[in-house]
PDB file of C-alpha atoms in Angstrom:
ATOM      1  CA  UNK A   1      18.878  10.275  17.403  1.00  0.00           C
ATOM      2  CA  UNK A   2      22.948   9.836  17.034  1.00  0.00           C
ATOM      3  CA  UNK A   3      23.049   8.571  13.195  1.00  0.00           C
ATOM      4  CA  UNK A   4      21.463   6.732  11.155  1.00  0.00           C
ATOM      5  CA  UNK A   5      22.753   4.422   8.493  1.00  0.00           C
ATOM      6  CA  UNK A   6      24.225   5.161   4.508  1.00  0.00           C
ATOM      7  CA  UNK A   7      23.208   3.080   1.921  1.00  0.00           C
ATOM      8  CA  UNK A   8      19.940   3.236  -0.191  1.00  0.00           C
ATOM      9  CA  UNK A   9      17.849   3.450   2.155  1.00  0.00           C
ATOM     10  CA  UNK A  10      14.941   1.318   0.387  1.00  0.00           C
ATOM     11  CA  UNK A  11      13.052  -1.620   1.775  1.00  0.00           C
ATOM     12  CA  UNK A  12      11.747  -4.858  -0.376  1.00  0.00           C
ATOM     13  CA  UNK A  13       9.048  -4.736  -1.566  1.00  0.00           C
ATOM     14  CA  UNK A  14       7.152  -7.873   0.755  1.00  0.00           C
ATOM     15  CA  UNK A  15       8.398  -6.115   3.887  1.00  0.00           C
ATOM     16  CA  UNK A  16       6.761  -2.689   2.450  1.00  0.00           C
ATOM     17  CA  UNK A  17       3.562  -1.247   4.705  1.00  0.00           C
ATOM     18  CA  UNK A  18       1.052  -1.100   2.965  1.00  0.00           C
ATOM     19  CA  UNK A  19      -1.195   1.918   3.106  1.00  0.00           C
ATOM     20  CA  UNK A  20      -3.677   2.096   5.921  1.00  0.00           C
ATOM     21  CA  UNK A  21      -1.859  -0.726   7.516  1.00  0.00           C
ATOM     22  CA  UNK A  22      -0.370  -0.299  11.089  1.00  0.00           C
ATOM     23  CA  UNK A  23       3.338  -0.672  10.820  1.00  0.00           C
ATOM     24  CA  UNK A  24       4.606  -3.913  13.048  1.00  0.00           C
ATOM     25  CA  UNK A  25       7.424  -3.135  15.336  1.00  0.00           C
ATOM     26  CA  UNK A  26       9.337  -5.684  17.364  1.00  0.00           C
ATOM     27  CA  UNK A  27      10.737  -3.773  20.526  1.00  0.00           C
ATOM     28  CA  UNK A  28      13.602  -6.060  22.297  1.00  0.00           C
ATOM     29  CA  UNK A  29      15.005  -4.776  25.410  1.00  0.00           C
ATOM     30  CA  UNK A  30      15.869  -6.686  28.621  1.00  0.00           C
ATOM     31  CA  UNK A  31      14.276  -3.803  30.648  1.00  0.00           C
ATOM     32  CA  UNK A  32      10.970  -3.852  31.505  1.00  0.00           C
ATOM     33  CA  UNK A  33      10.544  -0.145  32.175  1.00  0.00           C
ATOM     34  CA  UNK A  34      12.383   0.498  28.580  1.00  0.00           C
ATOM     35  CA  UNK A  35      10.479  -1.818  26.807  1.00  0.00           C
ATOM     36  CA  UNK A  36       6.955  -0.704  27.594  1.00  0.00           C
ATOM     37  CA  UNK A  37       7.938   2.571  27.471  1.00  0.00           C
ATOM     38  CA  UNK A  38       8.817   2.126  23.675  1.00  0.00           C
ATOM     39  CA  UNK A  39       5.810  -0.006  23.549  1.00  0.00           C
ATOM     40  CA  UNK A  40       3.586   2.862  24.810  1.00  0.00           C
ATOM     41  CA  UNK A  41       5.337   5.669  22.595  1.00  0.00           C
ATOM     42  CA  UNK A  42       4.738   3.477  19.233  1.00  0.00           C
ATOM     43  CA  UNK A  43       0.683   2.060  20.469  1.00  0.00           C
ATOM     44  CA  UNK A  44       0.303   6.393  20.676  1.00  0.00           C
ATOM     45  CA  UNK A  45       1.522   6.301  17.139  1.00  0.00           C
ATOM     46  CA  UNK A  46      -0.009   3.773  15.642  1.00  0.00           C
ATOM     47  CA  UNK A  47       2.123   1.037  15.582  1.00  0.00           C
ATOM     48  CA  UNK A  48       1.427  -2.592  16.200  1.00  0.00           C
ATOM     49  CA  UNK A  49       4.033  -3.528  18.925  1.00  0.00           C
ATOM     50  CA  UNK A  50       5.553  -6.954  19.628  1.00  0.00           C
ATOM     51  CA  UNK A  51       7.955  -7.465  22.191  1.00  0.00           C
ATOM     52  CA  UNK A  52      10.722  -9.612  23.432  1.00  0.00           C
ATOM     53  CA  UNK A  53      12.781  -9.433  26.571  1.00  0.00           C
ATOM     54  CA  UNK A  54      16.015 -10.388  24.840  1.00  0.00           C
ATOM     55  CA  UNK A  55      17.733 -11.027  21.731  1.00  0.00           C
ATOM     56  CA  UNK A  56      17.753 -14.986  22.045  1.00  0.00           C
ATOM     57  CA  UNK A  57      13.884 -14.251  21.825  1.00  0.00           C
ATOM     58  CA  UNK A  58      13.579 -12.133  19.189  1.00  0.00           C
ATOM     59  CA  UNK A  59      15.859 -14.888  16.981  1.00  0.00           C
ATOM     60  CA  UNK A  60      13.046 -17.488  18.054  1.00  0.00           C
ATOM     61  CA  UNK A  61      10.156 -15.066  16.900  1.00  0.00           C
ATOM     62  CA  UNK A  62      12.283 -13.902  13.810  1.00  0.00           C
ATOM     63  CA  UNK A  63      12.995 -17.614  13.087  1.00  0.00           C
ATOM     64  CA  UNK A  64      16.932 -16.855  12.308  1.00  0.00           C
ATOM     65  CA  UNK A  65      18.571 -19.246  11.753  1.00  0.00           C
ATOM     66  CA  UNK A  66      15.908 -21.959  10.657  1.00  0.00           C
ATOM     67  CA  UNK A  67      16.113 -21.900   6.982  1.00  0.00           C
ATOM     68  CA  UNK A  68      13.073 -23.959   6.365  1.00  0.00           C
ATOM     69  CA  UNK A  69      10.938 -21.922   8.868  1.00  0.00           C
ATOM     70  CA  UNK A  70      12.822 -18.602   7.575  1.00  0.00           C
ATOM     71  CA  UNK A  71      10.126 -16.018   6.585  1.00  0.00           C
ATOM     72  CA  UNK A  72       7.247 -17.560   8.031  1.00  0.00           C
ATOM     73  CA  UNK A  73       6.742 -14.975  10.814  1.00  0.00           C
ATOM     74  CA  UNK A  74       4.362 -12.321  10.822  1.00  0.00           C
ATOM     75  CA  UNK A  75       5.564  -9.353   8.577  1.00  0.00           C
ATOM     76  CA  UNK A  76       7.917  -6.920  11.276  1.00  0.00           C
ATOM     77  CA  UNK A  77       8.518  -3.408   8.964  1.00  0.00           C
ATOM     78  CA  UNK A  78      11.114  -2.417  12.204  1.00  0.00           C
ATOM     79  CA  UNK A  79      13.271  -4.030  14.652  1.00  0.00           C
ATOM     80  CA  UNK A  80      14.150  -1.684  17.603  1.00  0.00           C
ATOM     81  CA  UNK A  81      16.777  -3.411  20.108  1.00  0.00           C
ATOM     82  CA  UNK A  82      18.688  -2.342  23.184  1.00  0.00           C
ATOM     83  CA  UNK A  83      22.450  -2.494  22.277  1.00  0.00           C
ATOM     84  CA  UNK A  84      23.569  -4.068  25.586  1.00  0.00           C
ATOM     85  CA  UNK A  85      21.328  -7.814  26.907  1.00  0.00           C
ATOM     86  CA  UNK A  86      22.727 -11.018  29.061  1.00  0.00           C
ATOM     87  CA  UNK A  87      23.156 -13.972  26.527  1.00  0.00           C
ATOM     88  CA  UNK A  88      23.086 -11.854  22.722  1.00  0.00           C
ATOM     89  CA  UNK A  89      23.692  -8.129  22.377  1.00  0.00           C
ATOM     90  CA  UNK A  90      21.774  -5.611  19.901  1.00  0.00           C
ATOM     91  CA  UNK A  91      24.848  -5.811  18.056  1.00  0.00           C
ATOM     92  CA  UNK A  92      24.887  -9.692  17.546  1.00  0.00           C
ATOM     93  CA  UNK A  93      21.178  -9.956  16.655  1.00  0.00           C
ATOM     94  CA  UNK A  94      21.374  -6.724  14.091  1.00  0.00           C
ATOM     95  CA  UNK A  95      24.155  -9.111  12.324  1.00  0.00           C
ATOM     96  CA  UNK A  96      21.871 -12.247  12.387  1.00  0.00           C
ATOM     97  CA  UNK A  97      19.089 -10.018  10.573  1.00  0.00           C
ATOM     98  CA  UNK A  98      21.492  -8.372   7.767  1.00  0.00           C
ATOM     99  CA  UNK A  99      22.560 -12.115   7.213  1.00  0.00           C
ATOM    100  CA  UNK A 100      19.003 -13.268   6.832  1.00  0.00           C
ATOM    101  CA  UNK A 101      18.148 -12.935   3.397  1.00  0.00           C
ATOM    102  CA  UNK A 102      14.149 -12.653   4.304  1.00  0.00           C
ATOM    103  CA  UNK A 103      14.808 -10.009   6.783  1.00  0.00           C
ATOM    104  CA  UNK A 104      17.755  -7.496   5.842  1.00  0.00           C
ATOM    105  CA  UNK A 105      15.853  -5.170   4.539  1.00  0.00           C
ATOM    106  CA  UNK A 106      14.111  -4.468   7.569  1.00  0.00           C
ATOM    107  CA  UNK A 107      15.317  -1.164   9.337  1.00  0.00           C
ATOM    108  CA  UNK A 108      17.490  -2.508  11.928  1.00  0.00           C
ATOM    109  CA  UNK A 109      17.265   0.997  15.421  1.00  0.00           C
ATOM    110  CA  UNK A 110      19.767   0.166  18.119  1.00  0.00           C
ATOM    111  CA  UNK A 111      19.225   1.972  21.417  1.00  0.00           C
ATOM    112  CA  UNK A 112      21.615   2.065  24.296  1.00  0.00           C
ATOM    113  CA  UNK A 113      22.399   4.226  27.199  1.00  0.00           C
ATOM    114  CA  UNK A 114      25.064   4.716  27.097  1.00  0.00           C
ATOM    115  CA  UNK A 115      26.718   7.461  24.386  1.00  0.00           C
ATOM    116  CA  UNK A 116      29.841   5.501  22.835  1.00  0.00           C
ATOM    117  CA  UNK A 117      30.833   6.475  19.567  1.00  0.00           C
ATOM    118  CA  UNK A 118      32.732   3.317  19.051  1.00  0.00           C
ATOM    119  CA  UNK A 119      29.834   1.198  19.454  1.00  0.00           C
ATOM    120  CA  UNK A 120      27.853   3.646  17.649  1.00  0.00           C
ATOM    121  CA  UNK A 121      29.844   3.633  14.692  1.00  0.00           C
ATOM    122  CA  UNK A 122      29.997  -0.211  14.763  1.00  0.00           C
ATOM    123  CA  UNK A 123      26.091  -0.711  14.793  1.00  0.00           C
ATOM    124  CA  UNK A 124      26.015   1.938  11.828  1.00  0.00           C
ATOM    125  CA  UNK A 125      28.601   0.145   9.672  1.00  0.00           C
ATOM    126  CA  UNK A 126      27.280  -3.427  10.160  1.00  0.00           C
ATOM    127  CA  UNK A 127      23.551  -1.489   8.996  1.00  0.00           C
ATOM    128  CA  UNK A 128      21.549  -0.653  11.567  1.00  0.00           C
ATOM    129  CA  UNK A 129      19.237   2.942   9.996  1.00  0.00           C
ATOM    130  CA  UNK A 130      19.872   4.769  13.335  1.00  0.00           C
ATOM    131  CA  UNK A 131      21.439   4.533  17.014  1.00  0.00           C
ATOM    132  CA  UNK A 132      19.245   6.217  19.294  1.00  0.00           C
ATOM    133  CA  UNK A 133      19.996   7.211  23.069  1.00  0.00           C
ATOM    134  CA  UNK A 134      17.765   6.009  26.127  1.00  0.00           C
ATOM    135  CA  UNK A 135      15.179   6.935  27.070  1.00  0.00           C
ATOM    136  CA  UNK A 136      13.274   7.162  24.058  1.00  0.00           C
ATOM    137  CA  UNK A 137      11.236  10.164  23.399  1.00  0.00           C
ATOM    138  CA  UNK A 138       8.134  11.082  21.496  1.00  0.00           C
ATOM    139  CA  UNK A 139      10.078  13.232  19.498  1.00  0.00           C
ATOM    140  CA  UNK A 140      12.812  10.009  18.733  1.00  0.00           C
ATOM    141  CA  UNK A 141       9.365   8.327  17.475  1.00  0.00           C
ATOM    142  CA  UNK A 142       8.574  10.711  14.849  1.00  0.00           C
ATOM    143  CA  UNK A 143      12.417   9.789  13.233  1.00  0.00           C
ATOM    144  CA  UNK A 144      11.144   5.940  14.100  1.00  0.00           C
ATOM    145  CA  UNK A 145       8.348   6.962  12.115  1.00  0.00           C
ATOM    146  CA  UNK A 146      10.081   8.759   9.173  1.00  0.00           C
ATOM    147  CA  UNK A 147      12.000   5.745   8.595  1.00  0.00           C
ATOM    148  CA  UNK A 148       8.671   3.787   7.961  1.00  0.00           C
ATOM    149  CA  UNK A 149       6.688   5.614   5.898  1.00  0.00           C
ATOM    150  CA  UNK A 150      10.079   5.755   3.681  1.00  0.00           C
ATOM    151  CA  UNK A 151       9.427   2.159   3.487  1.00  0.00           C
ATOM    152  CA  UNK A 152       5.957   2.693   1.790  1.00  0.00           C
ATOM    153  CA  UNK A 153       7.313   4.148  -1.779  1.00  0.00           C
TER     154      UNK A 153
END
């Protein structure tokens, strides 16, 4: 992990998890190989994994954008993108979720391969809760999964 994000750190309470209940992550990354990899690393613990091979994607799962359809999707407690994807970066979609106001309180993780503290600064400032380095390891899953349980009180 590189940073994580200020602010108050809370979630609403309709995007909580509730006890018992597997947390629901959407992984987007353009990479095969780095998205089951996440994928694998949150099944082993205990997540329930959705994933989309870019951001364009993950706004058509989300529903951003469509107001009357905004909300409808099934509850997501994390969003975990790759900064850098053809056609929308991490960046862009991690400003279409703070702007939706069903989903900005969901913990917004950006990952990228590339170390640029520029970029990571950027992602933190706009409200992303961390900026993690690929690959991801298990041990970057146990922050993943620090952030969630936070979102339980």
């Amino acid at each position: 992990m590189l940073g994580s994000g200020g602010g108050s750190g809370s979630c609403s309470k309709d995007m909580a998890v509730e006890l018992g209940d597997e947390p629901h992550v959407l992984v987007v990354d353009d990479s095969l190989i780095d998205r089951k990899l996440v994928e694998r690393l949150l099944k082993n613990s205990s997540c329930k994994v959705t994933t989309a091979e870019n951001a364009l994607r993950a706004v058509e799962y989300l529903r951003l954008g469509n107001d009357t359809l905004e909300g409808t999707v099934s509850e997501v407690n994390m969003i975990i993108t790759d900064y850098c994807m053809p056609g929308m970066t991490g960046y862009e979609l991690l400003k279409k979720i703070k702007e939706s106001s069903v989903l900005k309180e969901v913990p917004v993780v950006i990952m990228s391969s590339e170390n640029i503290p520029t970029r990571i600064s950027q992602c933190l400032e706009e409200g992303a809760k961390m900026f993690m380095l690929k690959p991801l390891k298990r041990s970057d899953v146990k922050q993943l999964k620090w952030h969630l349980m936070k979102c339980r009180n």
